[in-house]
């Protein structure tokens, strides 16, 4: 009877937990569906809002009539503006009788008659715009209409305007199609008869869907012709408002009940079983205790030679196995290959995502490597983020094959806490007996090859060569001496003046790190900064530069001081705390300091990047986008992040007097930057001609050897005393003569 009761209530409890988990998952799915549908509705309202910015305008009514159209005006404010600023793909303007007056697509004005290829597609929407609902189009919430109640000055335009927006199929592609009447926003008397209509088409492509996914934190949201497959992947038929099937929207759904079903449920089931076991006889319990004791002894022996986190053999077991492998290889004249693997920038992952994420990554890497190896290959976790693989026997070319298998293990991204992270690894390879006949010697040479792989760019495999040893020793010597130089205050800052184009005065300086080695002489930052980065010394070095710059800044109370932030320093979790501490220590105004950030920081922009930039700005620091034009998406950075200055890279400055292309690029950058309220600094100005041309193109500040090389703080103080303001007019006259 007791057994039956325990079984009944146990099954009932398991059923309740299973239902709760299933119900939670279903609720999450419904919520995500609702959010996705709302995001699509918002995209339609957004398209109408973007149209409204140019369509509800007195000038648009005056300059677009049946009899005359100011095409330059329409190109600039409708065609180009809507396609380039807001990403609309096609723009058309119709008169009150739906006759085409204007067409613009694929970055060109087109013959208005090209609208006829879209007339049948948008006919239902035009009917809805003039007469209300259309029976062939799905009714959507009019979010755009709800938002217009906030406007008082546009009340007349709102009353006179009509609009319609839908997601429909255009040439078999899903698209947001929006239509809005062109009406005055001030003088309603300008409207004569039925107004013109602005029609735009925005195709729903991968970028469009990805943007919606990011806004909903559905990072793998995608649109595909067939349903996607996978654990936790939900595929929903994407049907347009015109009832045309346009594929499937797929994403990995959040499963709040997953823990209940996969962890809690098994634990409770285990508890029910354990409760039943407790009712067994004393003899059965004693026998179970004896078996458990034997298992613990076996587990203790196992744990002594295995890593608790990854489950792989540990360093002790590794040494035993390698020595055993090498002895066998030596007797049989067989070759062995040892690969020393280190995860690239693992510390950055720990700093940005936390140590729990780092531990999770170690487990995933261990599983990937194990799956890629041959049955006789030996894999161990050497420590931290380092792994060792040894394969015996190794055929000719075995090192290349092993490197390829490791590369394949890191080829696809890792999923950590719902985030897809691309991780690479550096590999150092040593061969036995060529590069060592003992475990210590073989692994030391593999470690040197690994060091070389990291220093030559990471994400690669390097085979040990004898000449590497001396080079590595030299770099390690530099690393140790750099640390000693930092601790002994042997480093110093030089400053290069920044000249105002308006006044010709020195308005700021840029702090530049210098190291004079007593043996090697002046060591270039390009040589020792990468060493500092690889050794983990860069955050400390960057803090020293900030501290010294703030200290020296007291000498020049009227100057701004620019300091470079490296990508490693920027990603460091304590950057904002460090800045606050230094401001308090030196009692300085953060508004005098310009923190220069390269595109290397922004190429892998994350939520952490945005939060740090926001924190820097809230403290009062200015920011500058350094070396503008050397990356791949600078314009996107200006849209996504707020900077106080743009620094034009030296290559554009040096070629501005020779190449029309450079001149036009600089002019465009200046116009864009000034339009966004940013100062424009020309770097690397070395001649009077370059200075004059950059000033005439609209740069606000100049910097370079033409004015002064970087000098120490005492020399900068003297330069400020004797400096004669640079005068643009005088410089132009001198250049002409």
XYZ file of C-alpha atoms in Angstrom, residues 564-572 575 595-610 612-613 616 624-626 637 641 643:
35
model
C 44.621 56.614 -27.287
C 42.614 53.660 -25.925
C 43.642 50.253 -27.269
C 40.966 47.632 -28.100
C 42.174 45.439 -25.236
C 42.087 48.361 -22.804
C 38.648 49.398 -24.036
C 37.184 45.916 -23.583
C 38.570 45.651 -20.052
C 37.838 50.848 -17.684
C 39.780 59.452 -25.610
C 40.721 58.239 -29.103
C 39.185 54.942 -30.207
C 40.186 53.037 -33.333
C 37.871 51.023 -35.532
C 39.431 47.898 -34.025
C 37.212 48.514 -30.988
C 34.064 48.942 -33.078
C 34.541 46.126 -35.597
C 33.405 43.694 -32.878
C 30.951 46.044 -31.239
C 28.841 44.455 -28.484
C 26.429 45.685 -25.858
C 29.508 46.111 -23.652
C 31.038 48.460 -26.257
C 27.959 50.662 -26.267
C 31.363 51.734 -22.066
C 31.021 54.546 -24.630
C 32.667 57.572 -20.837
C 37.320 60.697 -31.114
C 37.176 58.095 -33.893
C 40.855 57.691 -34.761
C 30.062 53.881 -36.711
C 27.969 55.832 -31.923
C 31.803 60.958 -31.225
